[in-house]
Amino acid sequence: MVLLIDIGNSTIVAATASDNGDILNTWRFKTLKDETVSYYRTEILSGMKKYQISTGEILKVVVSSVVPEVNDDISMAITDIFGKSPRFFTLSDAEKCMAIDVESPSQLGKDRLADAIGAAASYGVPVIVFDMGTATTVGIVDDHNTFLGGMIIPGVKTSLTALSSRASQLPVISIEKPKNMVGRNTLECMQSGILYGTAAMVDGIIDRLSASFGKEFKVVATGGMAKTIVPHCQHTIVLDNFLQFKGLFQAMAKN
């Protein structure tokens, strides 16, 4: 098996994949910049124990990270557990899978590139990718398999937290479908705004991109909030919780 690790701003997700790229198991733990190697070693081993995975079954470890502050600790934890260093997914790895046509490729988040590679490989091109995490990112891959860039938008929970913290009379709420779309109290108003407002934004972005390019795109969504938002969108959007891992595996297979 291959161990794939995605280090995000809020959460680290680990996954095991078979030698043909099928995702077998996943587990997650918090991204904590002030924690030690011991914390990351314990969390990785905890997931392996849960799924009864022995260290000898892991032939390779691949890491994608957008939080460089924890890279050394993760690397040391992996080396301690498996006796081998992980391979960190790089821009060079991505460029072996698709062309990248942006002004500063080195500034691209590795998660966005892995998403794009996974979407193109799994669903074809042209494709739009929404990743709904701490930030909601949008990636566009054209019909020549070229990553053209996209958008970075405040994430669903990030926006809601900012709203509650900056407006003294607005409470902290859970994100769920309100009883009424036209809210009849503060709670419903906030739930409707965040849920339907985000869904409408996603639909609007798809419409504008399709009009701008003069073609229809396949659309794929991933990330922690995707399963909450996508069912309320009007466009057909494929949900794929494993998209980034599929991209990492594809990139690894070409190296």
mmCIF file with all atom_site columns, N, CA, C and O in Angstrom, residues 126-177:
data_model
loop_
_atom_site.group_PDB
_atom_site.id
_atom_site.type_symbol
_atom_site.label_atom_id
_atom_site.label_alt_id
_atom_site.label_comp_id
_atom_site.label_asym_id
_atom_site.label_entity_id
_atom_site.label_seq_id
_atom_site.pdbx_PDB_ins_code
_atom_site.Cartn_x
_atom_site.Cartn_y
_atom_site.Cartn_z
_atom_site.occupancy
_atom_site.B_iso_or_equiv
_atom_site.pdbx_formal_charge
_atom_site.auth_seq_id
_atom_site.auth_comp_id
_atom_site.auth_asym_id
_atom_site.auth_atom_id
_atom_site.pdbx_PDB_model_num
ATOM 1   N N  . PRO A 1 126 ? -12.538 19.604 -20.433 1.00 0.00 ? 126 PRO A N  1
ATOM 2   C CA . PRO A 1 126 ? -12.218 20.633 -19.444 1.00 0.00 ? 126 PRO A CA 1
ATOM 3   C C  . PRO A 1 126 ? -13.011 20.419 -18.154 1.00 0.00 ? 126 PRO A C  1
ATOM 4   O O  . PRO A 1 126 ? -14.112 19.872 -18.188 1.00 0.00 ? 126 PRO A O  1
ATOM 5   N N  . VAL A 1 127 ? -12.428 20.864 -17.044 1.00 0.00 ? 127 VAL A N  1
ATOM 6   C CA . VAL A 1 127 ? -13.063 20.606 -15.757 1.00 0.00 ? 127 VAL A CA 1
ATOM 7   C C  . VAL A 1 127 ? -12.822 21.773 -14.806 1.00 0.00 ? 127 VAL A C  1
ATOM 8   O O  . VAL A 1 127 ? -11.770 22.418 -14.833 1.00 0.00 ? 127 VAL A O  1
ATOM 9   N N  . ILE A 1 128 ? -13.836 22.056 -13.997 1.00 0.00 ? 128 ILE A N  1
ATOM 10  C CA . ILE A 1 128 ? -13.736 23.031 -12.911 1.00 0.00 ? 128 ILE A CA 1
ATOM 11  C C  . ILE A 1 128 ? -13.739 22.258 -11.602 1.00 0.00 ? 128 ILE A C  1
ATOM 12  O O  . ILE A 1 128 ? -14.565 21.352 -11.415 1.00 0.00 ? 128 ILE A O  1
ATOM 13  N N  . VAL A 1 129 ? -12.824 22.613 -10.705 1.00 0.00 ? 129 VAL A N  1
ATOM 14  C CA . VAL A 1 129 ? -12.726 21.933 -9.415  1.00 0.00 ? 129 VAL A CA 1
ATOM 15  C C  . VAL A 1 129 ? -12.977 22.923 -8.287  1.00 0.00 ? 129 VAL A C  1
ATOM 16  O O  . VAL A 1 129 ? -12.328 23.973 -8.208  1.00 0.00 ? 129 VAL A O  1
ATOM 17  N N  . PHE A 1 130 ? -13.921 22.582 -7.406  1.00 0.00 ? 130 PHE A N  1
ATOM 18  C CA . PHE A 1 130 ? -14.153 23.347 -6.182  1.00 0.00 ? 130 PHE A CA 1
ATOM 19  C C  . PHE A 1 130 ? -13.648 22.524 -5.004  1.00 0.00 ? 130 PHE A C  1
ATOM 20  O O  . PHE A 1 130 ? -14.038 21.360 -4.846  1.00 0.00 ? 130 PHE A O  1
ATOM 21  N N  . ASP A 1 131 ? -12.792 23.126 -4.191  1.00 0.00 ? 131 ASP A N  1
ATOM 22  C CA . ASP A 1 131 ? -12.322 22.474 -2.967  1.00 0.00 ? 131 ASP A CA 1
ATOM 23  C C  . ASP A 1 131 ? -12.771 23.339 -1.800  1.00 0.00 ? 131 ASP A C  1
ATOM 24  O O  . ASP A 1 131 ? -12.278 24.455 -1.602  1.00 0.00 ? 131 ASP A O  1
ATOM 25  N N  . MET A 1 132 ? -13.731 22.826 -1.010  1.00 0.00 ? 132 MET A N  1
ATOM 26  C CA . MET A 1 132 ? -14.372 23.615 0.032   1.00 0.00 ? 132 MET A CA 1
ATOM 27  C C  . MET A 1 132 ? -13.809 23.265 1.404   1.00 0.00 ? 132 MET A C  1
ATOM 28  O O  . MET A 1 132 ? -14.349 22.411 2.121   1.00 0.00 ? 132 MET A O  1
ATOM 29  N N  . GLY A 1 133 ? -12.716 23.925 1.745   1.00 0.00 ? 133 GLY A N  1
ATOM 30  C CA . GLY A 1 133 ? -12.085 23.729 3.036   1.00 0.00 ? 133 GLY A CA 1
ATOM 31  C C  . GLY A 1 133 ? -12.029 25.033 3.802   1.00 0.00 ? 133 GLY A C  1
ATOM 32  O O  . GLY A 1 133 ? -12.982 25.811 3.798   1.00 0.00 ? 133 GLY A O  1
ATOM 33  N N  . THR A 1 134 ? -10.899 25.298 4.459   1.00 0.00 ? 134 THR A N  1
ATOM 34  C CA . THR A 1 134 ? -10.713 26.568 5.161   1.00 0.00 ? 134 THR A CA 1
ATOM 35  C C  . THR A 1 134 ? -10.925 27.730 4.196   1.00 0.00 ? 134 THR A C  1
ATOM 36  O O  . THR A 1 134 ? -11.515 28.753 4.539   1.00 0.00 ? 134 THR A O  1
ATOM 37  N N  . ALA A 1 135 ? -10.408 27.562 2.997   1.00 0.00 ? 135 ALA A N  1
ATOM 38  C CA . ALA A 1 135 ? -10.748 28.448 1.877   1.00 0.00 ? 135 ALA A CA 1
ATOM 39  C C  . ALA A 1 135 ? -11.498 27.609 0.858   1.00 0.00 ? 135 ALA A C  1
ATOM 40  O O  . ALA A 1 135 ? -11.333 26.385 0.795   1.00 0.00 ? 135 ALA A O  1
ATOM 41  N N  . THR A 1 136 ? -12.346 28.254 0.071   1.00 0.00 ? 136 THR A N  1
ATOM 42  C CA . THR A 1 136 ? -12.947 27.585 -1.081  1.00 0.00 ? 136 THR A CA 1
ATOM 43  C C  . THR A 1 136 ? -12.109 27.963 -2.295  1.00 0.00 ? 136 THR A C  1
ATOM 44  O O  . THR A 1 136 ? -12.043 29.137 -2.662  1.00 0.00 ? 136 THR A O  1
ATOM 45  N N  . THR A 1 137 ? -11.438 26.983 -2.867  1.00 0.00 ? 137 THR A N  1
ATOM 46  C CA . THR A 1 137 ? -10.620 27.261 -4.040  1.00 0.00 ? 137 THR A CA 1
ATOM 47  C C  . THR A 1 137 ? -11.305 26.743 -5.293  1.00 0.00 ? 137 THR A C  1
ATOM 48  O O  . THR A 1 137 ? -12.058 25.765 -5.249  1.00 0.00 ? 137 THR A O  1
ATOM 49  N N  . VAL A 1 138 ? -11.057 27.415 -6.390  1.00 0.00 ? 138 VAL A N  1
ATOM 50  C CA . VAL A 1 138 ? -11.590 27.022 -7.691  1.00 0.00 ? 138 VAL A CA 1
ATOM 51  C C  . VAL A 1 138 ? -10.411 26.844 -8.635  1.00 0.00 ? 138 VAL A C  1
ATOM 52  O O  . VAL A 1 138 ? -9.538  27.719 -8.724  1.00 0.00 ? 138 VAL A O  1
ATOM 53  N N  . GLY A 1 139 ? -10.358 25.717 -9.305  1.00 0.00 ? 139 GLY A N  1
ATOM 54  C CA . GLY A 1 139 ? -9.312  25.460 -10.281 1.00 0.00 ? 139 GLY A CA 1
ATOM 55  C C  . GLY A 1 139 ? -9.915  25.136 -11.636 1.00 0.00 ? 139 GLY A C  1
ATOM 56  O O  . GLY A 1 139 ? -10.950 24.466 -11.704 1.00 0.00 ? 139 GLY A O  1
ATOM 57  N N  . ILE A 1 140 ? -9.292  25.632 -12.702 1.00 0.00 ? 140 ILE A N  1
ATOM 58  C CA . ILE A 1 140 ? -9.800  25.403 -14.055 1.00 0.00 ? 140 ILE A CA 1
ATOM 59  C C  . ILE A 1 140 ? -8.736  24.693 -14.880 1.00 0.00 ? 140 ILE A C  1
ATOM 60  O O  . ILE A 1 140 ? -7.592  25.149 -14.957 1.00 0.00 ? 140 ILE A O  1
ATOM 61  N N  . VAL A 1 141 ? -9.135  23.573 -15.485 1.00 0.00 ? 141 VAL A N  1
ATOM 62  C CA . VAL A 1 141 ? -8.263  22.846 -16.402 1.00 0.00 ? 141 VAL A CA 1
ATOM 63  C C  . VAL A 1 141 ? -8.948  22.848 -17.761 1.00 0.00 ? 141 VAL A C  1
ATOM 64  O O  . VAL A 1 141 ? -10.111 22.435 -17.883 1.00 0.00 ? 141 VAL A O  1
ATOM 65  N N  . ASP A 1 142 ? -8.247  23.332 -18.790 1.00 0.00 ? 142 ASP A N  1
ATOM 66  C CA . ASP A 1 142 ? -8.880  23.444 -20.109 1.00 0.00 ? 142 ASP A CA 1
ATOM 67  C C  . ASP A 1 142 ? -8.843  22.109 -20.856 1.00 0.00 ? 142 ASP A C  1
ATOM 68  O O  . ASP A 1 142 ? -8.348  21.098 -20.342 1.00 0.00 ? 142 ASP A O  1
ATOM 69  N N  . ASP A 1 143 ? -9.365  22.114 -22.088 1.00 0.00 ? 143 ASP A N  1
ATOM 70  C CA . ASP A 1 143 ? -9.456  20.860 -22.834 1.00 0.00 ? 143 ASP A CA 1
ATOM 71  C C  . ASP A 1 143 ? -8.125  20.397 -23.401 1.00 0.00 ? 143 ASP A C  1
ATOM 72  O O  . ASP A 1 143 ? -8.054  19.349 -24.050 1.00 0.00 ? 143 ASP A O  1
ATOM 73  N N  . HIS A 1 144 ? -7.051  21.157 -23.137 1.00 0.00 ? 144 HIS A N  1
ATOM 74  C CA . HIS A 1 144 ? -5.699  20.721 -23.508 1.00 0.00 ? 144 HIS A CA 1
ATOM 75  C C  . HIS A 1 144 ? -4.945  20.207 -22.287 1.00 0.00 ? 144 HIS A C  1
ATOM 76  O O  . HIS A 1 144 ? -3.714  20.060 -22.331 1.00 0.00 ? 144 HIS A O  1
ATOM 77  N N  . ASN A 1 145 ? -5.677  19.965 -21.190 1.00 0.00 ? 145 ASN A N  1
ATOM 78  C CA . ASN A 1 145 ? -5.080  19.491 -19.937 1.00 0.00 ? 145 ASN A CA 1
ATOM 79  C C  . ASN A 1 145 ? -4.065  20.492 -19.378 1.00 0.00 ? 145 ASN A C  1
ATOM 80  O O  . ASN A 1 145 ? -3.011  20.127 -18.869 1.00 0.00 ? 145 ASN A O  1
ATOM 81  N N  . THR A 1 146 ? -4.444  21.767 -19.469 1.00 0.00 ? 146 THR A N  1
ATOM 82  C CA . THR A 1 146 ? -3.605  22.836 -18.926 1.00 0.00 ? 146 THR A CA 1
ATOM 83  C C  . THR A 1 146 ? -4.312  23.496 -17.752 1.00 0.00 ? 146 THR A C  1
ATOM 84  O O  . THR A 1 146 ? -5.475  23.915 -17.877 1.00 0.00 ? 146 THR A O  1
ATOM 85  N N  . PHE A 1 147 ? -3.617  23.592 -16.627 1.00 0.00 ? 147 PHE A N  1
ATOM 86  C CA . PHE A 1 147 ? -4.167  24.287 -15.473 1.00 0.00 ? 147 PHE A CA 1
ATOM 87  C C  . PHE A 1 147 ? -4.004  25.783 -15.693 1.00 0.00 ? 147 PHE A C  1
ATOM 88  O O  . PHE A 1 147 ? -2.890  26.283 -15.862 1.00 0.00 ? 147 PHE A O  1
ATOM 89  N N  . LEU A 1 148 ? -5.132  26.505 -15.682 1.00 0.00 ? 148 LEU A N  1
ATOM 90  C CA . LEU A 1 148 ? -5.115  27.925 -16.040 1.00 0.00 ? 148 LEU A CA 1
ATOM 91  C C  . LEU A 1 148 ? -5.164  28.864 -14.839 1.00 0.00 ? 148 LEU A C  1
ATOM 92  O O  . LEU A 1 148 ? -5.015  30.072 -14.992 1.00 0.00 ? 148 LEU A O  1
ATOM 93  N N  . GLY A 1 149 ? -5.381  28.327 -13.654 1.00 0.00 ? 149 GLY A N  1
ATOM 94  C CA . GLY A 1 149 ? -5.535  29.177 -12.472 1.00 0.00 ? 149 GLY A CA 1
ATOM 95  C C  . GLY A 1 149 ? -6.925  29.023 -11.890 1.00 0.00 ? 149 GLY A C  1
ATOM 96  O O  . GLY A 1 149 ? -7.558  27.981 -12.039 1.00 0.00 ? 149 GLY A O  1
ATOM 97  N N  . GLY A 1 150 ? -7.426  30.055 -11.254 1.00 0.00 ? 150 GLY A N  1
ATOM 98  C CA . GLY A 1 150 ? -8.762  29.958 -10.665 1.00 0.00 ? 150 GLY A CA 1
ATOM 99  C C  . GLY A 1 150 ? -9.067  31.058 -9.675  1.00 0.00 ? 150 GLY A C  1
ATOM 100 O O  . GLY A 1 150 ? -8.782  32.228 -9.935  1.00 0.00 ? 150 GLY A O  1
ATOM 101 N N  . MET A 1 151 ? -9.589  30.682 -8.539  1.00 0.00 ? 151 MET A N  1
ATOM 102 C CA . MET A 1 151 ? -10.032 31.645 -7.528  1.00 0.00 ? 151 MET A CA 1
ATOM 103 C C  . MET A 1 151 ? -9.745  31.101 -6.133  1.00 0.00 ? 151 MET A C  1
ATOM 104 O O  . MET A 1 151 ? -9.710  29.877 -5.935  1.00 0.00 ? 151 MET A O  1
ATOM 105 N N  . ILE A 1 152 ? -9.573  32.015 -5.185  1.00 0.00 ? 152 ILE A N  1
ATOM 106 C CA . ILE A 1 152 ? -9.495  31.663 -3.771  1.00 0.00 ? 152 ILE A CA 1
ATOM 107 C C  . ILE A 1 152 ? -10.510 32.531 -3.041  1.00 0.00 ? 152 ILE A C  1
ATOM 108 O O  . ILE A 1 152 ? -10.460 33.759 -3.123  1.00 0.00 ? 152 ILE A O  1
ATOM 109 N N  . ILE A 1 153 ? -11.434 31.871 -2.345  1.00 0.00 ? 153 ILE A N  1
ATOM 110 C CA . ILE A 1 153 ? -12.572 32.537 -1.707  1.00 0.00 ? 153 ILE A CA 1
ATOM 111 C C  . ILE A 1 153 ? -12.576 32.140 -0.234  1.00 0.00 ? 153 ILE A C  1
ATOM 112 O O  . ILE A 1 153 ? -12.230 31.004 0.101   1.00 0.00 ? 153 ILE A O  1
ATOM 113 N N  . PRO A 1 154 ? -12.984 33.030 0.677   1.00 0.00 ? 154 PRO A N  1
ATOM 114 C CA . PRO A 1 154 ? -13.105 32.609 2.081   1.00 0.00 ? 154 PRO A CA 1
ATOM 115 C C  . PRO A 1 154 ? -13.993 31.373 2.191   1.00 0.00 ? 154 PRO A C  1
ATOM 116 O O  . PRO A 1 154 ? -15.041 31.284 1.550   1.00 0.00 ? 154 PRO A O  1
ATOM 117 N N  . GLY A 1 155 ? -13.567 30.403 2.980   1.00 0.00 ? 155 GLY A N  1
ATOM 118 C CA . GLY A 1 155 ? -14.323 29.162 3.119   1.00 0.00 ? 155 GLY A CA 1
ATOM 119 C C  . GLY A 1 155 ? -15.651 29.373 3.824   1.00 0.00 ? 155 GLY A C  1
ATOM 120 O O  . GLY A 1 155 ? -15.897 30.417 4.443   1.00 0.00 ? 155 GLY A O  1
ATOM 121 N N  . VAL A 1 156 ? -16.505 28.366 3.756   1.00 0.00 ? 156 VAL A N  1
ATOM 122 C CA . VAL A 1 156 ? -17.847 28.462 4.328   1.00 0.00 ? 156 VAL A CA 1
ATOM 123 C C  . VAL A 1 156 ? -17.771 28.719 5.830   1.00 0.00 ? 156 VAL A C  1
ATOM 124 O O  . VAL A 1 156 ? -18.372 29.666 6.356   1.00 0.00 ? 156 VAL A O  1
ATOM 125 N N  . LYS A 1 157 ? -17.033 27.889 6.542   1.00 0.00 ? 157 LYS A N  1
ATOM 126 C CA . LYS A 1 157 ? -16.913 28.065 7.989   1.00 0.00 ? 157 LYS A CA 1
ATOM 127 C C  . LYS A 1 157 ? -16.131 29.319 8.337   1.00 0.00 ? 157 LYS A C  1
ATOM 128 O O  . LYS A 1 157 ? -16.424 29.993 9.323   1.00 0.00 ? 157 LYS A O  1
ATOM 129 N N  . THR A 1 158 ? -15.138 29.635 7.532   1.00 0.00 ? 158 THR A N  1
ATOM 130 C CA . THR A 1 158 ? -14.345 30.846 7.758   1.00 0.00 ? 158 THR A CA 1
ATOM 131 C C  . THR A 1 158 ? -15.225 32.081 7.667   1.00 0.00 ? 158 THR A C  1
ATOM 132 O O  . THR A 1 158 ? -15.148 32.992 8.510   1.00 0.00 ? 158 THR A O  1
ATOM 133 N N  . SER A 1 159 ? -16.082 32.123 6.660   1.00 0.00 ? 159 SER A N  1
ATOM 134 C CA . SER A 1 159 ? -16.995 33.256 6.491   1.00 0.00 ? 159 SER A CA 1
ATOM 135 C C  . SER A 1 159 ? -17.974 33.352 7.647   1.00 0.00 ? 159 SER A C  1
ATOM 136 O O  . SER A 1 159 ? -18.254 34.445 8.167   1.00 0.00 ? 159 SER A O  1
ATOM 137 N N  . LEU A 1 160 ? -18.503 32.212 8.056   1.00 0.00 ? 160 LEU A N  1
ATOM 138 C CA . LEU A 1 160 ? -19.483 32.203 9.144   1.00 0.00 ? 160 LEU A CA 1
ATOM 139 C C  . LEU A 1 160 ? -18.849 32.627 10.463  1.00 0.00 ? 160 LEU A C  1
ATOM 140 O O  . LEU A 1 160 ? -19.439 33.383 11.238  1.00 0.00 ? 160 LEU A O  1
ATOM 141 N N  . THR A 1 161 ? -17.635 32.176 10.719  1.00 0.00 ? 161 THR A N  1
ATOM 142 C CA . THR A 1 161 ? -16.920 32.573 11.937  1.00 0.00 ? 161 THR A CA 1
ATOM 143 C C  . THR A 1 161 ? -16.666 34.069 11.948  1.00 0.00 ? 161 THR A C  1
ATOM 144 O O  . THR A 1 161 ? -16.846 34.744 12.971  1.00 0.00 ? 161 THR A O  1
ATOM 145 N N  . ALA A 1 162 ? -16.264 34.616 10.807  1.00 0.00 ? 162 ALA A N  1
ATOM 146 C CA . ALA A 1 162 ? -16.025 36.060 10.717  1.00 0.00 ? 162 ALA A CA 1
ATOM 147 C C  . ALA A 1 162 ? -17.309 36.836 10.955  1.00 0.00 ? 162 ALA A C  1
ATOM 148 O O  . ALA A 1 162 ? -17.312 37.863 11.656  1.00 0.00 ? 162 ALA A O  1
ATOM 149 N N  . LEU A 1 163 ? -18.414 36.355 10.401  1.00 0.00 ? 163 LEU A N  1
ATOM 150 C CA . LEU A 1 163 ? -19.703 37.023 10.569  1.00 0.00 ? 163 LEU A CA 1
ATOM 151 C C  . LEU A 1 163 ? -20.110 37.056 12.038  1.00 0.00 ? 163 LEU A C  1
ATOM 152 O O  . LEU A 1 163 ? -20.505 38.096 12.571  1.00 0.00 ? 163 LEU A O  1
ATOM 153 N N  . SER A 1 164 ? -19.993 35.922 12.715  1.00 0.00 ? 164 SER A N  1
ATOM 154 C CA . SER A 1 164 ? -20.404 35.838 14.116  1.00 0.00 ? 164 SER A CA 1
ATOM 155 C C  . SER A 1 164 ? -19.497 36.660 15.028  1.00 0.00 ? 164 SER A C  1
ATOM 156 O O  . SER A 1 164 ? -19.953 37.265 15.993  1.00 0.00 ? 164 SER A O  1
ATOM 157 N N  . SER A 1 165 ? -18.208 36.697 14.702  1.00 0.00 ? 165 SER A N  1
ATOM 158 C CA . SER A 1 165 ? -17.264 37.402 15.575  1.00 0.00 ? 165 SER A CA 1
ATOM 159 C C  . SER A 1 165 ? -17.291 38.912 15.378  1.00 0.00 ? 165 SER A C  1
ATOM 160 O O  . SER A 1 165 ? -16.997 39.669 16.307  1.00 0.00 ? 165 SER A O  1
ATOM 161 N N  . ARG A 1 166 ? -17.678 39.367 14.179  1.00 0.00 ? 166 ARG A N  1
ATOM 162 C CA . ARG A 1 166 ? -17.654 40.801 13.900  1.00 0.00 ? 166 ARG A CA 1
ATOM 163 C C  . ARG A 1 166 ? -19.003 41.480 14.131  1.00 0.00 ? 166 ARG A C  1
ATOM 164 O O  . ARG A 1 166 ? -19.071 42.706 14.234  1.00 0.00 ? 166 ARG A O  1
ATOM 165 N N  . ALA A 1 167 ? -20.082 40.694 14.155  1.00 0.00 ? 167 ALA A N  1
ATOM 166 C CA . ALA A 1 167 ? -21.419 41.257 14.380  1.00 0.00 ? 167 ALA A CA 1
ATOM 167 C C  . ALA A 1 167 ? -21.898 40.800 15.764  1.00 0.00 ? 167 ALA A C  1
ATOM 168 O O  . ALA A 1 167 ? -22.214 39.627 15.958  1.00 0.00 ? 167 ALA A O  1
ATOM 169 N N  . SER A 1 168 ? -21.956 41.709 16.703  1.00 0.00 ? 168 SER A N  1
ATOM 170 C CA . SER A 1 168 ? -22.156 41.351 18.103  1.00 0.00 ? 168 SER A CA 1
ATOM 171 C C  . SER A 1 168 ? -23.494 40.667 18.371  1.00 0.00 ? 168 SER A C  1
ATOM 172 O O  . SER A 1 168 ? -23.630 39.918 19.344  1.00 0.00 ? 168 SER A O  1
ATOM 173 N N  . GLN A 1 169 ? -24.488 40.892 17.543  1.00 0.00 ? 169 GLN A N  1
ATOM 174 C CA . GLN A 1 169 ? -25.801 40.306 17.808  1.00 0.00 ? 169 GLN A CA 1
ATOM 175 C C  . GLN A 1 169 ? -26.062 39.015 17.029  1.00 0.00 ? 169 GLN A C  1
ATOM 176 O O  . GLN A 1 169 ? -27.151 38.451 17.117  1.00 0.00 ? 169 GLN A O  1
ATOM 177 N N  . LEU A 1 170 ? -25.055 38.546 16.289  1.00 0.00 ? 170 LEU A N  1
ATOM 178 C CA . LEU A 1 170 ? -25.217 37.322 15.514  1.00 0.00 ? 170 LEU A CA 1
ATOM 179 C C  . LEU A 1 170 ? -24.505 36.169 16.217  1.00 0.00 ? 170 LEU A C  1
ATOM 180 O O  . LEU A 1 170 ? -23.320 36.263 16.530  1.00 0.00 ? 170 LEU A O  1
ATOM 181 N N  . PRO A 1 171 ? -25.204 35.074 16.476  1.00 0.00 ? 171 PRO A N  1
ATOM 182 C CA . PRO A 1 171 ? -24.632 33.962 17.234  1.00 0.00 ? 171 PRO A CA 1
ATOM 183 C C  . PRO A 1 171 ? -23.754 33.056 16.388  1.00 0.00 ? 171 PRO A C  1
ATOM 184 O O  . PRO A 1 171 ? -23.760 33.111 15.161  1.00 0.00 ? 171 PRO A O  1
ATOM 185 N N  . VAL A 1 172 ? -23.000 32.188 17.059  1.00 0.00 ? 172 VAL A N  1
ATOM 186 C CA . VAL A 1 172 ? -22.295 31.106 16.389  1.00 0.00 ? 172 VAL A CA 1
ATOM 187 C C  . VAL A 1 172 ? -23.319 30.002 16.131  1.00 0.00 ? 172 VAL A C  1
ATOM 188 O O  . VAL A 1 172 ? -24.057 29.605 17.028  1.00 0.00 ? 172 VAL A O  1
ATOM 189 N N  . ILE A 1 173 ? -23.416 29.519 14.894  1.00 0.00 ? 173 ILE A N  1
ATOM 190 C CA . ILE A 1 173 ? -24.453 28.534 14.539  1.00 0.00 ? 173 ILE A CA 1
ATOM 191 C C  . ILE A 1 173 ? -23.829 27.326 13.845  1.00 0.00 ? 173 ILE A C  1
ATOM 192 O O  . ILE A 1 173 ? -22.688 27.374 13.387  1.00 0.00 ? 173 ILE A O  1
ATOM 193 N N  . SER A 1 174 ? -24.591 26.259 13.774  1.00 0.00 ? 174 SER A N  1
ATOM 194 C CA . SER A 1 174 ? -24.203 25.102 12.974  1.00 0.00 ? 174 SER A CA 1
ATOM 195 C C  . SER A 1 174 ? -24.696 25.320 11.547  1.00 0.00 ? 174 SER A C  1
ATOM 196 O O  . SER A 1 174 ? -25.696 25.990 11.321  1.00 0.00 ? 174 SER A O  1
ATOM 197 N N  . ILE A 1 175 ? -23.967 24.746 10.597  1.00 0.00 ? 175 ILE A N  1
ATOM 198 C CA . ILE A 1 175 ? -24.326 24.911 9.189   1.00 0.00 ? 175 ILE A CA 1
ATOM 199 C C  . ILE A 1 175 ? -25.221 23.758 8.779   1.00 0.00 ? 175 ILE A C  1
ATOM 200 O O  . ILE A 1 175 ? -24.772 22.615 8.641   1.00 0.00 ? 175 ILE A O  1
ATOM 201 N N  . GLU A 1 176 ? -26.492 24.020 8.619   1.00 0.00 ? 176 GLU A N  1
ATOM 202 C CA . GLU A 1 176 ? -27.445 23.016 8.198   1.00 0.00 ? 176 GLU A CA 1
ATOM 203 C C  . GLU A 1 176 ? -28.607 23.688 7.485   1.00 0.00 ? 176 GLU A C  1
ATOM 204 O O  . GLU A 1 176 ? -28.777 24.908 7.560   1.00 0.00 ? 176 GLU A O  1
ATOM 205 N N  . LYS A 1 177 ? -29.406 22.883 6.791   1.00 0.00 ? 177 LYS A N  1
ATOM 206 C CA . LYS A 1 177 ? -30.524 23.419 6.026   1.00 0.00 ? 177 LYS A CA 1
ATOM 207 C C  . LYS A 1 177 ? -31.575 24.007 6.971   1.00 0.00 ? 177 LYS A C  1
ATOM 208 O O  . LYS A 1 177 ? -32.037 23.340 7.897   1.00 0.00 ? 177 LYS A O  1
#
